[in-house]
Tab-separated table of C-alpha atoms in Angstrom:
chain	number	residue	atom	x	y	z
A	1	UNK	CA	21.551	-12.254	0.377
A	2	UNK	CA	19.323	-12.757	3.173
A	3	UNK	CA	15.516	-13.555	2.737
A	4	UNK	CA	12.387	-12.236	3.800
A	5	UNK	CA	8.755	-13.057	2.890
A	6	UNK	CA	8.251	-9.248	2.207
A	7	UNK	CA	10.276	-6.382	2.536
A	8	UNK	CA	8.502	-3.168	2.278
A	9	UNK	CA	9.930	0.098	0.671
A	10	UNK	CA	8.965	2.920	3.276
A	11	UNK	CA	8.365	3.420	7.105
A	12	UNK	CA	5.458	5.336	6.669
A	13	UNK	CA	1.691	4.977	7.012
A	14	UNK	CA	0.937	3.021	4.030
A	15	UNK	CA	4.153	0.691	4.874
A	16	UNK	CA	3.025	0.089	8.574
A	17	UNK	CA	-0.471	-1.039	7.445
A	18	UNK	CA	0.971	-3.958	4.950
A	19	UNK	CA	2.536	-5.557	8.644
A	20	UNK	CA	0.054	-5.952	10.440
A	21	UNK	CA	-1.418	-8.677	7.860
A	22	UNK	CA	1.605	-10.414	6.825
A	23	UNK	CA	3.135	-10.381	10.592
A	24	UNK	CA	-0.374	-11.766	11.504
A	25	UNK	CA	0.272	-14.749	9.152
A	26	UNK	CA	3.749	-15.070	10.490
A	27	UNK	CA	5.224	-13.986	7.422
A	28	UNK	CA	8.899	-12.582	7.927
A	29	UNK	CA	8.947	-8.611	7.135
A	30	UNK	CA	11.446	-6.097	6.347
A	31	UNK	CA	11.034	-1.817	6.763
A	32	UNK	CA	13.139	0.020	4.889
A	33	UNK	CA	13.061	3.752	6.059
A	34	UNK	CA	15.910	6.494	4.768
A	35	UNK	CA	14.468	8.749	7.236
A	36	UNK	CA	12.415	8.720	10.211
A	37	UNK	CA	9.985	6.181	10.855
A	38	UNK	CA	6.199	7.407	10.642
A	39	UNK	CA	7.071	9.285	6.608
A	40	UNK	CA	6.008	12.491	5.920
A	41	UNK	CA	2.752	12.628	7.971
A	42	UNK	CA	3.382	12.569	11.780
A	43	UNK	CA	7.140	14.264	10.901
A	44	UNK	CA	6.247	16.559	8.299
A	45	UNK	CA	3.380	17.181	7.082
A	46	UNK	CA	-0.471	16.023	9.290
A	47	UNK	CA	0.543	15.991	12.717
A	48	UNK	CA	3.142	19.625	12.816
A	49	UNK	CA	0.638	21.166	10.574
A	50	UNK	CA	-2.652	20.398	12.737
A	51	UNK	CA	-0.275	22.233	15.741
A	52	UNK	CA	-0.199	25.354	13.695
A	53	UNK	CA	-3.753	25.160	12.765
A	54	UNK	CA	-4.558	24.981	15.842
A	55	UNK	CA	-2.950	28.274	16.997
A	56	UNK	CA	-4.801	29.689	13.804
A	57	UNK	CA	-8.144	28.484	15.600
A	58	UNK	CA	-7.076	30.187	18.715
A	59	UNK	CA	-6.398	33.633	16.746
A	60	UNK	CA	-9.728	32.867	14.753
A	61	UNK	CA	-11.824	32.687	18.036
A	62	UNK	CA	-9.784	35.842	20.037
A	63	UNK	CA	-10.515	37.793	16.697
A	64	UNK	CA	-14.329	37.240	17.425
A	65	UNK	CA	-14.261	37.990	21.201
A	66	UNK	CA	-15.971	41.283	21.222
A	67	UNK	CA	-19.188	39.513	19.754
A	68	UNK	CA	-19.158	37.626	23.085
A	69	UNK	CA	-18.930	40.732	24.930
A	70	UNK	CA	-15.345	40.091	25.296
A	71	UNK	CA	-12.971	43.040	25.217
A	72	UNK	CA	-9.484	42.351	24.651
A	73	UNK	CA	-5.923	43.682	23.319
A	74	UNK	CA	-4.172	42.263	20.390
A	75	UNK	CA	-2.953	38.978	20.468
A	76	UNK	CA	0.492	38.683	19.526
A	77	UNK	CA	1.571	35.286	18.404
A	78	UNK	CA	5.165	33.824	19.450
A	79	UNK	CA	6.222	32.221	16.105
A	80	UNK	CA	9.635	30.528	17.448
A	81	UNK	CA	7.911	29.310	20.715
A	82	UNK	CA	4.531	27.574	18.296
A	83	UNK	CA	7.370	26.083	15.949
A	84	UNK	CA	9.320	24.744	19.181
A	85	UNK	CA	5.661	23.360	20.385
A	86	UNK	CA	5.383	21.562	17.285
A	87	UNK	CA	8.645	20.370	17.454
A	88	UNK	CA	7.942	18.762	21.082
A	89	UNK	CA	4.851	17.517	19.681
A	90	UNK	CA	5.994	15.734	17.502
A	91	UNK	CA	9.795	14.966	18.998
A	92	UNK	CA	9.458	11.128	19.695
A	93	UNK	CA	7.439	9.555	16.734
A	94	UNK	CA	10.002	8.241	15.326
A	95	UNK	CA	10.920	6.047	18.338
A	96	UNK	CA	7.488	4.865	19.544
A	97	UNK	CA	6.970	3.922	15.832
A	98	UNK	CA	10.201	2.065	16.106
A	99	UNK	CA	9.122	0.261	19.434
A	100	UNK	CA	5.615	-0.717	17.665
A	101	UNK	CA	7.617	-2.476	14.502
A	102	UNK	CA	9.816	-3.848	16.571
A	103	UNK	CA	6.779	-5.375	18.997
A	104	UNK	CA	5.426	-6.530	15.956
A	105	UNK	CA	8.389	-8.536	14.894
A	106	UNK	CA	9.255	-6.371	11.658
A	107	UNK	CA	13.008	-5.870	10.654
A	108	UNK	CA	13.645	-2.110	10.634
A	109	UNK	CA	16.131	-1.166	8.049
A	110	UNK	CA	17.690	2.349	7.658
A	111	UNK	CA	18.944	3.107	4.237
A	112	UNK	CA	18.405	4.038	0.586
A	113	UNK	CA	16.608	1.016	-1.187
A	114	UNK	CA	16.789	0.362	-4.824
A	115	UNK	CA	15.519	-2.488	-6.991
A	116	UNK	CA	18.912	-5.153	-8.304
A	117	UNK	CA	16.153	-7.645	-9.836
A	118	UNK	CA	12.191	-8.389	-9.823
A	119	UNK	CA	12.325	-10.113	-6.410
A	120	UNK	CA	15.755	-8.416	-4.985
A	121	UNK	CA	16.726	-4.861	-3.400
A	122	UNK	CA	19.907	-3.607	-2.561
A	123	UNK	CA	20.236	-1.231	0.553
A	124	UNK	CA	23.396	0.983	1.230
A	125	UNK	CA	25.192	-2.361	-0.449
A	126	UNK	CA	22.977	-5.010	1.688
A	127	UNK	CA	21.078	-7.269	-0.774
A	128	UNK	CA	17.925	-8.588	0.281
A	129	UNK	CA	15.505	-10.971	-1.747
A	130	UNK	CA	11.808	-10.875	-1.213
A	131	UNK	CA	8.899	-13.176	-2.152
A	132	UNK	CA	6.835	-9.740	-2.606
A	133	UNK	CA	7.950	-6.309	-2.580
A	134	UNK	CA	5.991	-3.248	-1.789
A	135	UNK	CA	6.413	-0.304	-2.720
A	136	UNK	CA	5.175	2.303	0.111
A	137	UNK	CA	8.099	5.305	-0.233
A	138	UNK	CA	5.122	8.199	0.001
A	139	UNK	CA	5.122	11.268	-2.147
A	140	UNK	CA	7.785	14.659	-2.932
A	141	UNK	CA	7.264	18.328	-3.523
A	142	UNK	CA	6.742	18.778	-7.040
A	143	UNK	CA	9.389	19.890	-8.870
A	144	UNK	CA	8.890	23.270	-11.308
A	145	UNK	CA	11.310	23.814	-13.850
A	146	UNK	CA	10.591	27.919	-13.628
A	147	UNK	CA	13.888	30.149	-13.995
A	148	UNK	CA	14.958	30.810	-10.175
A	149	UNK	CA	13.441	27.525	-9.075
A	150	UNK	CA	16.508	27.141	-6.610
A	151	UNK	CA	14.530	29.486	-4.416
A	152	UNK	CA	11.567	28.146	-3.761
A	153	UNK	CA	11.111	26.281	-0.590
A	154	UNK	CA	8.858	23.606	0.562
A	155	UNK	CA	6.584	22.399	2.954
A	156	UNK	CA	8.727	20.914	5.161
A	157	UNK	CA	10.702	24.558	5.679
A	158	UNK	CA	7.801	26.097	6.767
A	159	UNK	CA	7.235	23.893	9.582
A	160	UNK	CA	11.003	23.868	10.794
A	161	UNK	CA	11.438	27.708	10.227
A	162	UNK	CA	11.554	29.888	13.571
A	163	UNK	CA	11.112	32.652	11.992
A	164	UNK	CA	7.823	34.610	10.982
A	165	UNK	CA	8.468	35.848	7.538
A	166	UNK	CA	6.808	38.931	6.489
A	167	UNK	CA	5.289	38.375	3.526
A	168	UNK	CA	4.974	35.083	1.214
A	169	UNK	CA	4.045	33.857	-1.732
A	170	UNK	CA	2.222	30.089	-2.281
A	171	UNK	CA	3.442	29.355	-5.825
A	172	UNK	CA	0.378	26.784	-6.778
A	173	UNK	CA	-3.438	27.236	-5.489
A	174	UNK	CA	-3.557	23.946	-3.793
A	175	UNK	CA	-4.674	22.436	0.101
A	176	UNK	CA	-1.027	22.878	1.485
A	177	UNK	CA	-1.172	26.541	0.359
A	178	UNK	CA	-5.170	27.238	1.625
A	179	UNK	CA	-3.967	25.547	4.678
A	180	UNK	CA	-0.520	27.273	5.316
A	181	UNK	CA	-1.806	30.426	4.655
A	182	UNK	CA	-4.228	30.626	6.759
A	183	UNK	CA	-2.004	30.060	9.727
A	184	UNK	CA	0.526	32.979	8.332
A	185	UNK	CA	-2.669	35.388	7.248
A	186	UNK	CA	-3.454	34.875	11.483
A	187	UNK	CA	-0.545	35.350	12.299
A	188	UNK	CA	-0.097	38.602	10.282
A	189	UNK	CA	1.784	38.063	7.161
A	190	UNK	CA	1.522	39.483	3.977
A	191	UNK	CA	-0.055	35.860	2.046
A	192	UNK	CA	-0.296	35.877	-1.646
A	193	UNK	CA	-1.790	32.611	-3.424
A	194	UNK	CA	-0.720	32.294	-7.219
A	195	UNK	CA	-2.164	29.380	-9.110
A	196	UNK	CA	-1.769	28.947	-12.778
A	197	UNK	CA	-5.255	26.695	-13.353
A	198	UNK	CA	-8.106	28.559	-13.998
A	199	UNK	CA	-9.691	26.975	-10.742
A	200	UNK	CA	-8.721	26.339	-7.263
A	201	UNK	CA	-8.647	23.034	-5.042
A	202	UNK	CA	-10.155	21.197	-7.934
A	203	UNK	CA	-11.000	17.885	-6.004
A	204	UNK	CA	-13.248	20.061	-3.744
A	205	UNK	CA	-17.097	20.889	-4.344
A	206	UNK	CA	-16.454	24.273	-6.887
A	207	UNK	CA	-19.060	26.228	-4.686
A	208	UNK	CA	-17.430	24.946	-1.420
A	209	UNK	CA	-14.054	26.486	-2.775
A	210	UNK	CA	-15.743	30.093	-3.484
A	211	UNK	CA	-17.174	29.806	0.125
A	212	UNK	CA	-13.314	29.353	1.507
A	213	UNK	CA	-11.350	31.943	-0.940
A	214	UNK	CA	-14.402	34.465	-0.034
A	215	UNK	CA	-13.250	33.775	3.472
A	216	UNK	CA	-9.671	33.629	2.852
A	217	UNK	CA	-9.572	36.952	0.722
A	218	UNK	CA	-11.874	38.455	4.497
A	219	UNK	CA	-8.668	37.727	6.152
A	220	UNK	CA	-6.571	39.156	3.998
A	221	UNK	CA	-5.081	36.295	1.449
A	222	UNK	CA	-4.707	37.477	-2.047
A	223	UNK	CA	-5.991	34.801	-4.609
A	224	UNK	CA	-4.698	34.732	-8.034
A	225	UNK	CA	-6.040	31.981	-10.918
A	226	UNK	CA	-4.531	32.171	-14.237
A	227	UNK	CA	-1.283	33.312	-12.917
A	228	UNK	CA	2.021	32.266	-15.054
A	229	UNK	CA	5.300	31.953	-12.834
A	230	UNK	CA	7.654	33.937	-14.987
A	231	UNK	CA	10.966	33.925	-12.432
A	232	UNK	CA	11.882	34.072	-9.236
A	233	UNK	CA	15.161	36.313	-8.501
A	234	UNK	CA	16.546	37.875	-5.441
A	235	UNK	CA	16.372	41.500	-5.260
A	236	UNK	CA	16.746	44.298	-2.582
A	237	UNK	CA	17.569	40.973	-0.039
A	238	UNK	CA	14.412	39.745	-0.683
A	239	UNK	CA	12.388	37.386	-3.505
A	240	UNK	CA	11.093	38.987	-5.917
A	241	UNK	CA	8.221	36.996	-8.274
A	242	UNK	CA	7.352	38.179	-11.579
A	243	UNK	CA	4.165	36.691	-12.881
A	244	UNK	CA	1.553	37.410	-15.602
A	245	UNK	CA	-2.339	37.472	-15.066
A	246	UNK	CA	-4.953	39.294	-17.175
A	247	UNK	CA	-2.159	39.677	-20.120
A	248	UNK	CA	-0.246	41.624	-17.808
A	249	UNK	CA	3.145	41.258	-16.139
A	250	UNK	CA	3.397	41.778	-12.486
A	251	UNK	CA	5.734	41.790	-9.764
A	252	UNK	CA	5.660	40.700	-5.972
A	253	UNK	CA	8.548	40.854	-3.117
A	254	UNK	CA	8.509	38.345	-0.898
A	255	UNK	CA	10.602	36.788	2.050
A	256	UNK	CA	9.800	33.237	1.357
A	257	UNK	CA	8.352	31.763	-1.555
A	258	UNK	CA	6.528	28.461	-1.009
A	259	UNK	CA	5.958	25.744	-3.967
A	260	UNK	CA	2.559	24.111	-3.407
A	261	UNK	CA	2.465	22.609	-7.062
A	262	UNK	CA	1.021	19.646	-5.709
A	263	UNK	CA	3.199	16.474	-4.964
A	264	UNK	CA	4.486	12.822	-7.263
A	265	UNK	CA	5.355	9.476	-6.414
A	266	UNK	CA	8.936	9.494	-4.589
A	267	UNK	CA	9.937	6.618	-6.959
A	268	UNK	CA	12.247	8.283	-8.832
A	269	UNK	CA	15.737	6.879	-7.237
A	270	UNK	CA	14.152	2.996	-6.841
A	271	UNK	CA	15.385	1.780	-10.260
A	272	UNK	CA	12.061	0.361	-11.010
A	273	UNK	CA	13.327	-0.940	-14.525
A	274	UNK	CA	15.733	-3.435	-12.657
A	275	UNK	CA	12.385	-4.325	-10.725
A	276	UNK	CA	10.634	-4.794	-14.087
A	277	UNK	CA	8.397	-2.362	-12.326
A	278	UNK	CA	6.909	-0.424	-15.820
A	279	UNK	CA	5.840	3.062	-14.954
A	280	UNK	CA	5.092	6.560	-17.136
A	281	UNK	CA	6.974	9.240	-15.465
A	282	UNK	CA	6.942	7.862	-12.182
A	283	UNK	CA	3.009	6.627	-12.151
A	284	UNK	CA	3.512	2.817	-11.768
A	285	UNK	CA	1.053	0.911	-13.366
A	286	UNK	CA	-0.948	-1.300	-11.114
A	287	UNK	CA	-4.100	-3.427	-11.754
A	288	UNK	CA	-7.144	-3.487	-9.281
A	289	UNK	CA	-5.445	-4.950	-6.386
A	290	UNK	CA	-2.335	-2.260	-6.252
A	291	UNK	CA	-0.083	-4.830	-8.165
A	292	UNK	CA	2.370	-3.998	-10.535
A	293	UNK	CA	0.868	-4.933	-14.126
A	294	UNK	CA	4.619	-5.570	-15.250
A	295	UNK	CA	5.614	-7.666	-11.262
A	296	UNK	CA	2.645	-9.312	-9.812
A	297	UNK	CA	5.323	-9.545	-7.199
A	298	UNK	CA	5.601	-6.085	-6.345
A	299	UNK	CA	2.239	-4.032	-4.763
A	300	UNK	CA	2.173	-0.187	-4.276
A	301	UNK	CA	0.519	1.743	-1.788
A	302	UNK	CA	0.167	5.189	-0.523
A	303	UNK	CA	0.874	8.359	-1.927
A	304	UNK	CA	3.452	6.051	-4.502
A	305	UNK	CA	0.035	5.305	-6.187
A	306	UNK	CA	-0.714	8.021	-8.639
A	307	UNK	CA	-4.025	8.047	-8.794
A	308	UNK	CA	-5.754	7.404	-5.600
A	309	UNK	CA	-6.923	10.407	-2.731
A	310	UNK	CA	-3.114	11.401	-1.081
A	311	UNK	CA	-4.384	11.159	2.339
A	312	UNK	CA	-2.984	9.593	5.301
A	313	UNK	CA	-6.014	7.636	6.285
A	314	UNK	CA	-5.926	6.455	2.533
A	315	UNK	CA	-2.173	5.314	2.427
A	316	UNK	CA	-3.099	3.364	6.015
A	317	UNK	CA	-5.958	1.696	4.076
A	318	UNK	CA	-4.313	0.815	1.058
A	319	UNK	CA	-1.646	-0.691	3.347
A	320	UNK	CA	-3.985	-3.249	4.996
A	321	UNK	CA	-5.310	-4.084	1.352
A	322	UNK	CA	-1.922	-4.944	-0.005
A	323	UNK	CA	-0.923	-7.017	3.190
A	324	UNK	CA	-4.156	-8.726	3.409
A	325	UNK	CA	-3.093	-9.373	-0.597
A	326	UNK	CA	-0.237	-10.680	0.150
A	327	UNK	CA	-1.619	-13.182	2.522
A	328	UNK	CA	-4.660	-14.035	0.962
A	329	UNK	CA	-3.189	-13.573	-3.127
A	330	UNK	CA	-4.825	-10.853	-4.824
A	331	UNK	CA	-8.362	-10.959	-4.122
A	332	UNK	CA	-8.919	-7.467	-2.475
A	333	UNK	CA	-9.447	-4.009	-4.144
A	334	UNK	CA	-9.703	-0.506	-2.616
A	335	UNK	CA	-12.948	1.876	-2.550
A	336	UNK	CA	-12.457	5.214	-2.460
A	337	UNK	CA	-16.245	6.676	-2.901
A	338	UNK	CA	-16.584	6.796	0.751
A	339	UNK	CA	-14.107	8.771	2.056
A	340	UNK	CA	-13.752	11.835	3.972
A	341	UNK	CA	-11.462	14.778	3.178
A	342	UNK	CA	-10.795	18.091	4.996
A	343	UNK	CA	-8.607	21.306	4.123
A	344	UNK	CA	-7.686	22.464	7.692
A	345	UNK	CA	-7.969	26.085	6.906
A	346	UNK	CA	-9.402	28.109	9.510
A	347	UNK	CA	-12.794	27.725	8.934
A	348	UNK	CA	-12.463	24.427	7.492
A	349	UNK	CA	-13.937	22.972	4.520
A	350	UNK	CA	-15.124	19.192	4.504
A	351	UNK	CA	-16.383	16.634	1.807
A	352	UNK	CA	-17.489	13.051	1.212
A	353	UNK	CA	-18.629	11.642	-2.039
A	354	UNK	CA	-19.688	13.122	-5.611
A	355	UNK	CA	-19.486	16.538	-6.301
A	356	UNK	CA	-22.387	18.189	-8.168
A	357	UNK	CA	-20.490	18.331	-11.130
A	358	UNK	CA	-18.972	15.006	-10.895
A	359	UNK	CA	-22.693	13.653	-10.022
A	360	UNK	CA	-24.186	15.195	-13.439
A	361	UNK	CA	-21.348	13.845	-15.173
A	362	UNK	CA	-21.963	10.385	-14.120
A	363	UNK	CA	-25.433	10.746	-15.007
A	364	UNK	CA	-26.763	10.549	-11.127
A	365	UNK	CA	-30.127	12.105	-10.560
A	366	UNK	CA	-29.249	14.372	-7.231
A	367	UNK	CA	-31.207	16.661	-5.462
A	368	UNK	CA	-29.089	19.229	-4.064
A	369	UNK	CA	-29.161	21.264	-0.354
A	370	UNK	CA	-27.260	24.273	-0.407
A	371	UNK	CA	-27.526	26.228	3.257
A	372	UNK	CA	-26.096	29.197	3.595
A	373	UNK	CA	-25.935	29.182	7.794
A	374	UNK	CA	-24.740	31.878	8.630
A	375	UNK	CA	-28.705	33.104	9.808
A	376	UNK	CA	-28.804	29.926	11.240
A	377	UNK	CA	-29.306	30.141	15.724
A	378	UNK	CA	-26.073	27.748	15.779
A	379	UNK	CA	-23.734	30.125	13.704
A	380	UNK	CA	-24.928	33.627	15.454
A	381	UNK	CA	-24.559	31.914	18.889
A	382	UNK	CA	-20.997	30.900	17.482
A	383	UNK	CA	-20.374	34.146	15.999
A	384	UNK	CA	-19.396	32.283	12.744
A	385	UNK	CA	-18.013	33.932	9.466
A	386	UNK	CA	-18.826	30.923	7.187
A	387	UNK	CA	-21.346	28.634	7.826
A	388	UNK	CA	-22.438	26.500	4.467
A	389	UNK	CA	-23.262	22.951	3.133
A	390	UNK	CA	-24.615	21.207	0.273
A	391	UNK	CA	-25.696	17.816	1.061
A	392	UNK	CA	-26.651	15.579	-2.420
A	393	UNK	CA	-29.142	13.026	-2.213
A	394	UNK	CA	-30.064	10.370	-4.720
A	395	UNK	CA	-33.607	11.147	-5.649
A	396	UNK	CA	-34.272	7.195	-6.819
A	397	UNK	CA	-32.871	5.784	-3.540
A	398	UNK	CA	-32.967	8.987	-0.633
A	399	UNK	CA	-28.954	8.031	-0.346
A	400	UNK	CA	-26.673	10.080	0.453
A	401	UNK	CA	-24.152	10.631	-2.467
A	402	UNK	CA	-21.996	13.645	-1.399
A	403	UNK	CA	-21.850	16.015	1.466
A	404	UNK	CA	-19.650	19.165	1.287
A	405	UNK	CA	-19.384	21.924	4.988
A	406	UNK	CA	-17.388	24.724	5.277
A	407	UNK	CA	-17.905	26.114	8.615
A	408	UNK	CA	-19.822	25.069	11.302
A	409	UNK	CA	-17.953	22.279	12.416
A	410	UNK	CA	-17.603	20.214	9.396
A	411	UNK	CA	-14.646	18.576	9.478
A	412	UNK	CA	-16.350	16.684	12.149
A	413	UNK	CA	-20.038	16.366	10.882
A	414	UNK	CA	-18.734	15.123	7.508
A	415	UNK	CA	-18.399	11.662	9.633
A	416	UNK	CA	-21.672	11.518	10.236
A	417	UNK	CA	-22.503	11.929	6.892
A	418	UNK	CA	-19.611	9.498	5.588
A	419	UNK	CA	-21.075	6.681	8.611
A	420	UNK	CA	-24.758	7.538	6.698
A	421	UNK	CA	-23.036	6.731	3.074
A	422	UNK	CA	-21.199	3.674	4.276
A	423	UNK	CA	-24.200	1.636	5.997
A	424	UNK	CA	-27.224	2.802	3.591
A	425	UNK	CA	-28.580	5.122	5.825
A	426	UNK	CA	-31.272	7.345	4.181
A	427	UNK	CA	-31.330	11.072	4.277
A	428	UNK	CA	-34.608	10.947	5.676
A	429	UNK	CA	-33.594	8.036	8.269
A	430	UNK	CA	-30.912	10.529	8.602
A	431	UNK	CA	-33.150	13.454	9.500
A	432	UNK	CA	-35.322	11.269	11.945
A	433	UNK	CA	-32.688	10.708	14.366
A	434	UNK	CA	-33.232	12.256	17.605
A	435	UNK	CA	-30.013	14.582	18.327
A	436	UNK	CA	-28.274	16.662	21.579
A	437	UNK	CA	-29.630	20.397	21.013
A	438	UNK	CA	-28.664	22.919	20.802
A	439	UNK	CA	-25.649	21.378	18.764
A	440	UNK	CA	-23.842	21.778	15.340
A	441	UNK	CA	-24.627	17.810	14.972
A	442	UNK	CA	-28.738	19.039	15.505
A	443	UNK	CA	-28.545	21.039	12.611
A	444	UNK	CA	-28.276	18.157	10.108
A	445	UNK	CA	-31.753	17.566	10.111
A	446	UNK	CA	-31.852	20.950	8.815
A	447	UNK	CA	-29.808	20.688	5.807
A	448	UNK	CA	-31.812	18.213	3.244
């Protein structure tokens, strides 16, 4: 049984950030990856995705051309040759990640891990004993026990499929469906949204979300809440998904059906009892400093923890917490007030901090900016079809508790805002700041 200091249970983001800690300190570290190196994001999920996002952008500014005095024919969008762009993209990942472990002196294993004791794992029939373990093996479709389940396909099809389907149903109202659809809706297919929650995108800002399915349903998505998955069955050579919605039953062909149910921790073939790793249906309980209640010996990070933001940036943070953990013994904890989240649809939508509700339900006294831009010189000089913030200051302090964009180049501005949160900077020292104009960025003086 060979030893390590700390053998970590997943080559992706939030595996990579626990070495650069514990190599620092010279501790000897082991990657176990059953796949490529990098995990979902920069394989199959961030990275591909942003490529066809960013052919939606292109279709979203050709489709506003004539505003600019621009008079053009239809665009017509070659589906296998974006998919084989994405694939070149992101083709070598996996190696330059492999040369950057290797640089830093970490073990790179290839295999299926599994707990054989508190401090042990067992690896395609290698046994290898830690001092800590960490648990870093990222996050899985979730699965729906619906009758025709065996039909629905994931994420991860989408983004190796050469083929432009012609119409498709997102089965679950959630980012990877907002997201993916807008790149199909662009690129001309039939995109049909069914979620069975009442609401939509519920970690959003609620009025942000009725900004972005206004604009989704203007290009063409249909959005269904309150809609019950009944089956899914071939029929005719196609998918055919019966649902109910308003008390009635309806029924809609498709040639793909996509399940955007939102995602659990990949724990499930680890054996976390032999770990004495307790856990609830695959949510591991952890304290404050992403230990195992049940291990102190084994930490969890990234999209493995149940109940922290599944972002990239996130599982990259928690990473460095747990390695600096390791080194240090538990005396770090995450924050997670302060960071920023975007859905990539086409607009894009943007947010940092409380929402209004979540500010009245902790009892913060906010005042609340809501802009509708759109009659703003920025947006008609962009030609913009959704322009719109709502920027929440503490009224006791002038801090900035929560800043939501949709439009008008949010997904970029929401740093500002998130830099403003992070060192104490005032809305109104905010405001004072001299910026470029005529820019986006200018406009934030405009919006408390």
């Amino acid at each position: 049984m060979k030893k390590y200091d700390v053998v970590i249970l997943g080559g992706g983001n939030a595996g990579m950030g626990v070495t650069v800690a514990t190599r620092a300190a010279g501790l000897s570290v082991a990657m176990i990856e059953a796949r490529d190196l990098g995990g979902t994001c920069p394989n199959r999920g961030c990275t591909p995705k942003k490529v066809l996002v960013a052919a939606a952008h292109a279709l979203h500014e050709i489709e506003r051309a004539d505003r600019h005095g621009i008079t053009i024919g239809k665009p017509r969008l070659d589906w296998r040759a974006l998919i084989e762009r994405e694939k070149d993209i992101i083709d070598d990942i996996p190696s330059r990640l492999s040369g950057l472990m290797a640089k830093r002196g970490v073990d790179v294993i290839v295999g299926e891990a599994a707990f054989i004791g508190s401090n042990a794992i067992s690896v395609d029939g290698r046994e290898l004993e830690a001092r800590n373990i960490v648990i870093a093996t990222g996050s899985k479709p979730r699965p729906l026990s619906i009758p025709g389940a065996e039909h629905l396909t994931i994420s991860d099809d989408v983004l190796n499929d050469p083929v432009l389907p012609h119409a498709v149903v997102f089965v679950g109202g959630g980012v990877i469906a907002f997201e993916l659809g807008h790149v199909y809706a662009r690129a001309g297919v039939d995109v049909t949204i069914l979620e069975a929650l009442p609401h939509l995108l519920g970690v959003f800002d609620a009025d942000a979300v009725a900004q972005i399915r206004s604009e989704s349903e203007r290009i063409g998505i249909r959005v269904r809440t309150l809609a019950w998955i009944k089956k899914i069955e071939k029929a005719e050579g196609r998918l055919r998904v019966t649902f109910a919605a308003d008390g009635v039953e309806h029924a809609l062909d498709a040639d793909r059906v996509v399940n955007c149910a939102g995602r659990v921790a990949n724990v499930e073939g680890l054996d976390l009892g032999a770990g004495v790793v307790v856990h609830r249906e695959g949510r591991i309980e952890i304290d404050d400093h992403l230990r195992s209640r049940s291990n102190p010996d084994v930490y969890v990070c990234g999209d493995a923890v149940w109940n922290s933001p599944q972002l990239s940036p996130v599982a990259t943070y928690e990473g460095g917490i747990v390695g600096r953990n390791i080194v240090d013994g538990p005396r770090h904890r995450p924050h997670y007030g302060q960071i920023p989240a975007a859905l990539y649809t086409v607009p894009a939508l943007a947010s940092v901090g409380l929402t209004e509700a979540k500010a009245k339900e902790q009892g913060v006294g906010v005042k609340v900016h809501v802009n509708d831009m759109l009659g703003w010189l920025s947006a008609r000089t962009y030609a913009e079809t959704v322009a719109w913030s709502k920027i929440l200051v503490e009224e006791t302090t002038d801090r900035i508790v929560g800043a939501h964009m949709v439009g008008h180049a949010g997904e970029e501005l929401i740093h500002l805002f998130t830099l403003a949160m992070k060192h104490g900077i005032t809305a109104s020292q905010l405001s004072d700041m001299v910026y470029g104009f005529p820019t986006f960025s200018s406009d934030i003086r405009n919006m408390m």
